[in-house]
Amino acid sequence: MAVVGVGAAGLCAVRHLVSRSDTFSVAAFEQSDRLGGTWVYTDTVGTDRHGLAVHSSMYTNLRTNLPKEVMAFPDFEFDTNLPSFIKHKDVLQYLEDYATQFSLRQHIKFGTQVVRVQPKPCCAGESRTGFRHRWEVTSQPVGVKEQPTTEVFDAVIVCNGHYSLPLIPYIQGLETFPGEIMHSHNYREPQHFQNKRVVCLGASQSGQDISLDLSASAEIVYLCHNKVPLVSRLPSNVHQKSGIQSVQGSLLTLQDGSQITADCLLFCTGYHFTFPFLSQDCHLNIEDERISPLYKHLFHTEFPTLSFISICKLICPFPQFHIQVQLVMAVLNGSHRLPSKEEMEADTEADFKQRLADGMPARYAHTMGDRQWAYNDEMATMAGCQPIPASVTKLFREVHEIRTINLVGYKSVNYQMSHGEYRPVS
Ligand SMILES: Cc1cc2nc3c(=O)[nH]c(=O)nc-3n(C[C@H](O)[C@H](O)[C@H](O)COP(=O)(O)OP(=O)(O)OC[C@H]3O[C@@H](n4cnc5c(N)ncnc54)[C@H](O)[C@@H]3O)c2cc1C
Ligand SMILES: NC(=O)c1ccc[n+]([C@@H]2O[C@H](COP(=O)([O-])OP(=O)(O)OC[C@H]3O[C@@H](n4cnc5c(N)ncnc54)[C@H](OP(=O)(O)O)[C@@H]3O)[C@@H](O)[C@H]2O)c1
Ligand SMILES: *[C@@H]1O[C@H](CO)[C@@H](O)[C@H](O)[C@H]1NC(C)=O
């Protein structure tokens, strides 16, 4: 089995595959020289010393937006001495510890970028998994002049992350803006915006958290977005405004017709999916942030041995990866049989139609929110593995509610398990 990328998702895949070394052998490819993906903070923006695009979107002051009690993989706790909402370096340490605990590093080819993944029809008797395709995986050592190597695998598990390629919406007149324009992917620290008037466009996790982070340094922060207004109290220099309609120099006209002037424009508008290493023959299509044809956001319907961990958005990531990986393994070892391609595609279409019927825009094809729990339970049942504990779901929902009313203070609370439930402790 080949694993592409060793962030949290790829690491989780390696951890479970090596636990069944009777059935699976694994080679994981990681382009950087460290595991941890987005949790590997770097001051660098743009490209790294090897000319690769910087992968991580971490910033200096980032703390987790989930308490470590719900964020953890179900089979590996965070250091119990840490507070509930932890620094990015503590998450990276946790992933390093997980790799140590399960002896995972020996299976990872660091500094090796996957440049091409190509399906190859099997001849009779060739595939150990009983599937119709195998995979040529071409990888290239990073930063050295060496020829790429091609190896053949029974399955490929794609874990390359999707918070690295900035999505910048078209805005009329943007090119006339005289000040700095940045995407949250390149945001590192608030001092950079000392005494500036900054517009943060988009009020999802990045827009909300970075606005607060900026408020200590910037003169004024306009959190511009098109959602229902946040109800939480905000710092006195953070002002919610509607989204940007057009730009004329440093004057911005907003969707509601009002106007503001700003020095800097920070796009907190999210990211694109990208799989540059998948060959044309993989028949993967991305349209309006929807990846097709995927069954359960996980399996390529035409090539079930090509799977994707971590596609879903607005989720509790590590526990979901834990379940998804086990389902992929159950399919690969034959203990779970997938429906026919047609049935899988009908299921995916029904899920998509239901989302539209529920009022979600098409670009929310992989956005889960409260849908994640039923999804996780369904995946766990299919995989024949333990579901995510109810205490995790409960605390996730509780934190979500507290965050809504107290965005500024919710990360100061600590939680402790008592009588099977997490409770806040002071
Ligand atoms: C700013 C920010 C804050 C977040 N905060 C939280 C939080 O508080 N709590 C939480 O649970 N989640 C948080 N998340 C979500 C986070 O994305 C997930 O927790 C998780 O780390 C995603 O892991 P991943 O393995 O899917 O992707 P990534 O961490 O992005 O890892 C992908 C890996 O693949 C490698 N790779 C990519 N392409 C190739 C290739 N061609 N060849 C070889 N290697 C390749 C990359 O180098 C990278 O190491 C946050 C995300 C961001 C961006
Ligand atoms: N630990 C933390 O505190 C923390 C901090 C930052 C990020 N994160 C994590 O990082 C990941 C990425 O989050 P993200 O916030 O960067 O991306 P995201 O969740 O995809 O959010 C992007 C936001 O931008 C909005 N948007 C897009 N185009 C817009 C436009 N033209 N005008 C106004 N708004 C626009 C989107 O609106 P629509 O929804 O309408 O498309 C969406 O709300 C998530 O996993 C998140 O949890 C965590
Ligand atoms: C197949 O994998 C699943 C998921 O890890 C596991 O529960 C099951 O025991 C495995 N079955 C066989 C026959 O190896």
XYZ file of C-alpha atoms and ligand atoms in Angstrom:
541
model
C 0.000 0.000 0.000
C 1.248 3.479 -0.798
C 0.362 6.423 1.435
C 0.801 9.864 -0.127
C 1.607 12.491 2.501
C 2.311 12.052 6.191
C 0.331 14.666 8.038
C -2.114 13.467 10.676
C -4.139 11.521 8.100
C -1.208 9.725 6.475
C 0.279 8.953 9.864
C -3.003 7.434 10.976
C -3.087 5.326 7.810
C 0.448 4.062 8.467
C -0.376 3.347 12.101
C -3.293 1.072 11.229
C -1.699 -0.570 8.189
C 1.384 -1.595 10.147
C -0.819 -3.023 12.888
C -1.892 -5.586 10.257
C 1.517 -6.363 8.831
C 0.241 -9.909 8.198
C -1.989 -8.448 5.452
C -0.430 -5.132 4.459
C 2.972 -3.739 3.726
C 3.203 -0.004 3.569
C 5.352 2.676 1.990
C 4.487 6.228 2.972
C 5.838 9.175 1.012
C 6.376 12.553 2.618
C 7.811 15.402 0.582
C 9.109 17.337 3.588
C 11.695 16.125 6.061
C 9.175 15.930 8.912
C 5.867 14.288 9.643
C 2.916 16.399 10.810
C 1.862 18.331 7.693
C 0.027 21.498 8.552
C 1.229 21.281 12.187
C 4.829 21.859 11.110
C 5.008 25.601 11.691
C 7.437 27.602 9.569
C 8.275 31.328 9.386
C 8.842 30.847 5.673
C 6.128 31.814 3.209
C 5.998 31.152 -0.513
C 8.505 28.468 -1.365
C 10.910 26.536 0.848
C 14.647 26.006 0.363
C 13.942 23.224 -2.128
C 11.581 25.376 -4.161
C 8.484 23.523 -2.954
C 5.408 25.563 -2.052
C 5.217 25.974 1.734
C 2.611 23.501 2.919
C 1.685 24.650 6.409
C -0.833 27.386 7.154
C 0.083 27.635 10.845
C 0.642 30.961 12.549
C 2.679 31.734 15.663
C -0.171 32.233 18.124
C -2.458 29.481 16.886
C -4.027 27.322 19.524
C -6.401 24.490 18.710
C -10.048 25.318 18.258
C -10.988 21.930 19.667
C -10.093 20.716 23.134
C -7.416 18.017 23.070
C -9.965 15.670 24.686
C -11.985 15.550 21.446
C -9.169 16.225 19.011
C -7.153 13.110 19.854
C -7.060 9.870 17.924
C -9.293 7.507 19.927
C -6.349 5.197 20.639
C -3.805 7.792 21.760
C -4.225 10.517 24.356
C -2.615 13.925 24.423
C -0.259 14.653 27.305
C -2.627 14.949 30.267
C -0.590 17.832 31.713
C -1.537 20.109 28.824
C -4.497 22.476 28.944
C -7.486 21.577 26.741
C -6.752 24.126 23.997
C -3.129 23.675 23.058
C -0.439 25.347 20.988
C 0.386 24.120 17.501
C 3.771 22.828 18.685
C 2.013 20.572 21.213
C -0.046 19.032 18.414
C 3.116 18.405 16.410
C 4.715 16.804 19.482
C 1.634 14.631 19.897
C 1.940 13.399 16.303
C 5.653 12.722 16.861
C 4.770 10.760 20.011
C 2.119 8.763 18.133
C 4.750 7.891 15.518
C 7.132 6.775 18.257
C 4.508 4.805 20.162
C 3.580 2.749 17.092
C 7.087 2.690 15.509
C 5.948 4.397 12.327
C 8.980 6.341 11.079
C 10.692 3.358 9.494
C 7.782 3.135 7.039
C 8.036 6.752 5.904
C 10.196 7.933 3.014
C 10.920 11.506 4.004
C 12.044 14.121 1.492
C 10.238 12.188 -1.220
C 7.542 13.749 -3.307
C 4.974 11.710 -5.158
C 4.871 13.175 -8.642
C 2.627 10.718 -10.427
C 0.016 8.098 -9.607
C -1.188 6.029 -12.503
C -3.704 3.142 -12.589
C -2.610 0.016 -14.357
C -5.015 -2.795 -15.282
C -4.090 -6.077 -13.587
C -3.370 -9.289 -15.388
C -5.039 -12.388 -13.963
C -3.535 -13.453 -10.642
C -1.492 -10.287 -10.306
C -3.557 -8.434 -7.732
C -3.540 -9.700 -4.178
C -6.601 -7.620 -3.351
C -8.898 -8.979 -6.059
C -9.371 -5.512 -7.528
C -8.960 -4.770 -11.203
C -6.201 -2.182 -10.984
C -2.829 -1.726 -9.438
C -0.956 1.544 -9.160
C 2.277 2.904 -10.476
C 3.548 5.459 -8.005
C 6.370 7.667 -9.197
C 8.298 9.545 -6.559
C 11.147 11.975 -6.654
C 13.648 12.831 -3.921
C 13.324 16.503 -3.061
C 16.258 18.873 -3.443
C 18.660 16.401 -5.060
C 19.303 15.626 -8.691
C 18.096 12.062 -8.767
C 15.904 10.238 -11.233
C 12.311 9.585 -10.188
C 11.506 6.008 -9.139
C 8.379 4.119 -10.095
C 7.008 1.367 -7.871
C 3.830 -0.670 -8.168
C 1.306 -0.906 -5.326
C -2.027 -2.655 -4.834
C -3.605 0.468 -3.408
C -2.947 4.162 -2.926
C -4.202 6.139 0.044
C -4.101 9.858 -0.695
C -3.439 12.002 2.383
C -1.997 15.204 0.922
C -4.151 17.660 2.898
C -6.258 20.471 1.520
C -5.328 23.599 3.438
C -2.352 24.758 1.369
C -3.588 26.110 -1.943
C -5.277 29.483 -1.293
C -8.710 30.165 -2.692
C -8.908 33.845 -3.614
C -12.302 34.913 -4.907
C -12.629 37.271 -7.844
C -13.331 40.803 -6.641
C -13.882 43.618 -9.073
C -11.113 46.227 -8.857
C -8.859 44.206 -6.562
C -5.857 45.069 -8.724
C -6.307 48.751 -7.790
C -5.814 48.077 -4.069
C -2.557 49.846 -3.128
C -1.907 48.062 0.189
C -0.756 44.588 1.108
C -2.899 41.664 0.018
C -2.335 38.395 1.811
C -4.079 35.040 2.192
C -4.407 33.440 5.642
C -2.133 30.637 4.372
C 0.725 33.181 4.605
C -0.350 34.814 7.865
C 2.248 34.241 10.587
C 2.071 36.909 13.253
C 0.019 40.001 14.151
C 2.973 42.393 14.635
C 3.274 42.490 10.867
C 0.024 44.510 10.866
C 0.999 46.935 13.654
C -1.330 49.987 13.621
C -2.795 48.977 10.277
C -6.430 48.955 9.230
C -6.927 45.373 8.163
C -9.816 43.736 6.399
C -10.244 40.016 7.017
C -12.530 38.622 4.349
C -14.364 35.435 5.347
C -15.493 34.545 8.851
C -14.924 30.829 9.155
C -12.282 29.542 11.605
C -9.399 31.467 10.016
C -11.294 34.739 9.693
C -12.563 34.561 13.262
C -9.355 33.460 14.932
C -7.028 35.718 12.941
C -9.261 38.750 13.551
C -8.856 38.198 17.272
C -5.127 37.585 16.939
C -4.778 40.797 14.898
C -6.819 42.898 17.281
C -3.857 43.207 19.665
C -1.651 44.837 17.004
C -3.796 46.298 14.263
C -5.484 49.641 14.654
C -8.758 48.276 13.425
C -9.934 44.948 12.042
C -12.925 44.683 9.742
C -14.223 41.155 9.698
C -16.093 41.163 6.396
C -18.333 38.271 5.522
C -21.671 37.291 4.060
C -22.908 35.010 6.834
C -25.329 35.831 9.604
C -23.435 38.105 12.010
C -21.419 36.428 14.754
C -23.226 36.818 18.057
C -20.155 36.722 20.267
C -18.782 39.853 21.854
C -15.615 40.887 19.993
C -12.650 43.106 20.943
C -13.546 46.809 20.625
C -11.409 47.296 17.513
C -12.907 44.335 15.615
C -15.940 45.300 13.547
C -18.129 42.965 11.582
C -19.083 44.170 8.149
C -20.647 42.590 5.112
C -18.563 41.003 2.343
C -16.640 42.959 -0.253
C -18.444 43.884 -3.428
C -15.728 45.871 -5.177
C -12.474 47.724 -4.642
C -11.500 51.213 -5.815
C -7.978 51.873 -4.538
C -8.040 51.668 -0.743
C -11.813 52.241 -0.714
C -13.854 49.075 -0.419
C -17.523 48.936 -1.287
C -19.319 46.264 0.684
C -22.250 44.051 -0.252
C -24.653 46.226 1.759
C -23.517 49.367 -0.087
C -21.486 50.797 2.781
C -17.823 51.729 2.285
C -14.648 51.350 4.324
C -11.000 52.161 3.731
C -8.215 49.793 4.645
C -4.433 49.398 4.504
C -4.300 45.609 4.184
C -6.561 42.928 2.844
C -6.332 39.480 4.355
C -8.192 36.750 2.507
C -9.515 34.187 4.971
C -11.468 32.615 2.163
C -10.353 29.021 2.400
C -8.517 26.650 0.083
C -8.764 24.580 -3.078
C -8.411 20.826 -3.243
C -5.543 19.781 -5.466
C -4.053 16.436 -6.471
C -1.369 17.385 -8.987
C 0.167 13.893 -8.885
C -2.935 12.025 -10.074
C -2.616 11.234 -13.776
C -5.428 11.962 -16.253
C -6.236 8.265 -16.226
C -7.331 8.571 -12.580
C -10.457 10.342 -13.905
C -10.700 12.601 -10.892
C -12.675 15.736 -11.376
C -12.844 18.786 -9.116
C -15.596 21.245 -9.827
C -16.738 23.969 -7.443
C -14.828 22.318 -4.576
C -16.574 18.992 -5.226
C -14.370 15.990 -5.905
C -15.886 13.343 -8.177
C -16.448 10.479 -8.315
C -16.054 9.751 -4.596
C -18.137 7.327 -2.555
C -18.583 8.459 1.052
C -15.948 11.173 0.453
C -13.462 8.334 0.572
C -13.375 5.852 -2.304
C -12.927 6.542 -6.000
C -15.974 4.778 -7.426
C -14.176 3.628 -10.574
C -10.987 2.643 -8.712
C -11.916 1.590 -5.164
C -8.240 0.953 -4.365
C -7.656 4.685 -4.717
C -8.893 6.259 -1.503
C -8.728 9.688 0.063
C -8.517 10.289 3.799
C -9.456 13.703 5.199
C -11.556 15.190 2.395
C -14.402 16.293 4.654
C -14.540 19.846 5.978
C -15.917 21.156 9.266
C -15.195 18.015 11.207
C -13.361 16.673 14.196
C -10.426 15.539 12.049
C -8.272 12.964 13.848
C -11.137 10.736 15.064
C -12.657 10.769 11.581
C -9.336 9.805 9.981
C -9.100 6.930 12.464
C -12.430 5.521 11.273
C -11.890 6.238 7.574
C -8.549 4.439 7.576
C -10.077 1.356 9.131
C -12.824 1.325 6.535
C -10.264 1.562 3.735
C -8.436 -1.404 5.275
C -11.655 -3.387 5.638
C -12.330 -2.853 1.932
C -8.781 -3.740 0.931
C -8.655 -6.916 2.998
C -12.047 -7.990 1.671
C -13.902 -7.917 4.982
C -16.146 -5.126 3.697
C -17.477 -5.343 0.176
C -18.319 -2.080 -1.538
C -21.491 -1.792 -3.627
C -21.234 -1.666 -7.426
C -19.866 1.452 -9.098
C -23.399 2.422 -10.148
C -24.757 1.971 -6.637
C -21.904 3.995 -5.173
C -22.478 6.790 -7.652
C -26.218 6.808 -6.951
C -25.477 7.034 -3.235
C -23.106 9.961 -3.771
C -25.615 11.747 -5.968
C -28.352 11.250 -3.376
C -26.087 12.692 -0.672
C -25.292 15.692 -2.853
C -28.956 16.287 -3.750
C -29.897 16.088 -0.084
C -27.328 18.766 0.719
C -28.782 21.062 -1.935
C -32.289 20.335 -0.668
C -31.100 21.283 2.829
C -30.078 24.670 1.445
C -26.336 24.075 1.230
C -24.488 25.582 -1.740
C -22.908 23.158 -4.234
C -19.424 24.008 -2.926
C -20.412 22.362 0.394
C -20.326 18.846 -1.143
C -17.768 17.690 1.465
C -18.778 20.004 4.326
C -19.993 17.991 7.289
C -20.717 20.016 10.448
C -23.322 18.100 12.404
C -23.582 15.504 9.608
C -20.193 14.132 10.645
C -21.459 12.028 13.554
C -23.945 9.949 11.572
C -21.303 9.645 8.848
C -18.629 8.482 11.298
C -21.013 5.935 12.813
C -21.933 4.634 9.377
C -18.249 4.331 8.403
C -17.462 2.556 11.680
C -20.279 0.068 11.113
C -19.068 -0.623 7.589
C -15.510 -1.037 8.861
C -16.573 -3.195 11.779
C -14.643 -0.989 14.189
C -15.445 0.908 17.367
C -17.454 4.091 16.824
C -16.281 7.444 18.181
C -17.257 7.624 21.877
C -20.433 9.592 22.619
C -18.485 11.698 25.122
C -16.417 13.109 22.237
C -19.492 14.041 20.198
C -21.068 15.659 23.214
C -18.042 17.752 24.108
C -17.495 18.766 20.467
C -21.071 20.071 20.302
C -20.777 21.791 23.652
C -17.585 23.585 22.642
C -19.212 24.594 19.372
C -21.998 26.276 21.335
C -19.687 27.989 23.791
C -17.517 29.241 20.918
C -20.584 30.792 19.294
C -21.349 32.941 22.310
C -17.814 33.462 23.611
C -15.329 33.494 20.769
C -12.845 35.516 22.789
C -12.800 33.300 25.868
C -13.684 29.749 24.876
C -10.067 28.561 24.646
C -9.479 29.371 28.333
C -11.739 26.581 29.542
C -10.290 23.188 30.520
C -12.176 19.921 30.489
C -11.820 16.835 32.587
C -13.463 13.448 32.356
C -15.697 12.529 35.246
C -18.408 9.845 35.293
C -17.947 9.179 31.568
C -18.472 12.813 30.605
C -16.215 15.781 30.096
C -16.852 18.691 32.423
C -15.284 22.125 32.564
C -12.844 22.611 35.436
C -11.458 25.908 36.550
C -4.536 26.862 10.286
C -5.157 25.539 10.604
C -5.562 25.263 11.901
C -6.139 24.051 12.230
N -6.536 23.836 13.523
C -7.044 22.633 13.868
C -7.378 22.333 15.227
O -7.271 23.188 16.104
N -7.814 21.098 15.525
C -7.945 20.122 14.567
O -8.319 19.001 14.904
N -7.669 20.387 13.272
C -7.222 21.606 12.905
N -6.910 21.865 11.588
C -7.243 20.876 10.547
C -6.029 20.072 10.111
O -5.957 20.282 8.741
C -6.202 18.616 10.485
O -6.230 18.516 11.890
C -5.105 17.690 10.003
O -3.883 18.135 10.507
C -5.090 17.476 8.516
O -4.149 16.485 8.255
P -3.864 15.903 6.804
O -2.910 14.798 7.010
O -5.140 15.634 6.124
O -3.199 17.089 5.972
P -1.819 17.856 6.173
O -1.535 18.100 7.596
O -1.917 19.019 5.276
O -0.699 16.844 5.646
C -0.514 16.538 4.295
C 0.920 16.056 4.102
O 1.086 15.573 2.779
C 2.342 15.971 2.289
N 2.255 15.958 0.833
C 1.429 16.692 0.044
N 1.623 16.380 -1.249
C 2.585 15.427 -1.281
C 3.220 14.708 -2.346
N 2.890 14.906 -3.610
N 4.170 13.812 -2.021
C 4.534 13.601 -0.728
N 3.964 14.256 0.304
C 2.996 15.152 0.026
C 2.565 17.329 2.900
O 3.928 17.684 2.926
C 1.978 17.135 4.300
O 2.952 16.687 5.208
C -6.322 23.081 11.229
C -5.911 23.359 9.919
C -5.330 24.570 9.604
C -4.916 24.827 8.197
N -7.300 26.234 15.562
C -7.846 27.325 15.086
O -8.218 28.221 15.812
C -7.973 27.486 13.596
C -7.720 28.710 13.035
C -7.802 28.853 11.656
C -8.154 27.782 10.865
N -8.409 26.587 11.439
C -8.772 25.422 10.592
O -8.241 25.621 9.304
C -9.070 25.010 8.331
C -9.402 26.004 7.236
O -10.275 27.023 7.725
P -10.504 28.376 6.929
O -11.336 29.254 7.770
O -9.198 28.876 6.458
O -11.274 27.921 5.605
P -12.821 27.594 5.382
O -13.378 26.918 6.565
O -12.938 26.959 4.080
O -13.534 29.031 5.326
C -13.435 29.927 4.278
C -14.512 30.971 4.474
O -14.367 32.010 3.511
C -15.648 32.328 3.029
N -15.539 32.987 1.723
C -15.073 32.471 0.547
N -15.146 33.384 -0.414
C -15.676 34.499 0.130
C -16.017 35.789 -0.358
N -15.822 36.116 -1.643
N -16.536 36.687 0.497
C -16.748 36.374 1.786
N -16.445 35.177 2.314
C -15.924 34.252 1.495
C -16.353 31.014 2.985
O -17.737 31.218 2.885
P -18.703 30.023 2.433
O -18.774 29.112 3.614
O -19.982 30.709 2.157
O -18.093 29.383 1.226
C -15.919 30.419 4.319
O -16.726 30.875 5.377
C -10.259 24.467 9.098
O -10.027 23.132 9.402
C -10.247 25.263 10.383
O -10.828 24.584 11.464
C -8.327 26.432 12.789
C -9.814 -6.339 7.770
O -9.622 -5.029 8.266
C -10.536 -4.628 9.258
C -10.262 -3.171 9.552
O -8.983 -2.986 10.082
C -10.415 -5.520 10.470
O -11.370 -5.140 11.442
C -10.636 -6.961 10.059
O -10.389 -7.792 11.158
C -9.700 -7.356 8.910
N -10.070 -8.680 8.426
C -9.168 -9.575 7.999
C -9.730 -10.837 7.482
O -7.979 -9.381 8.045
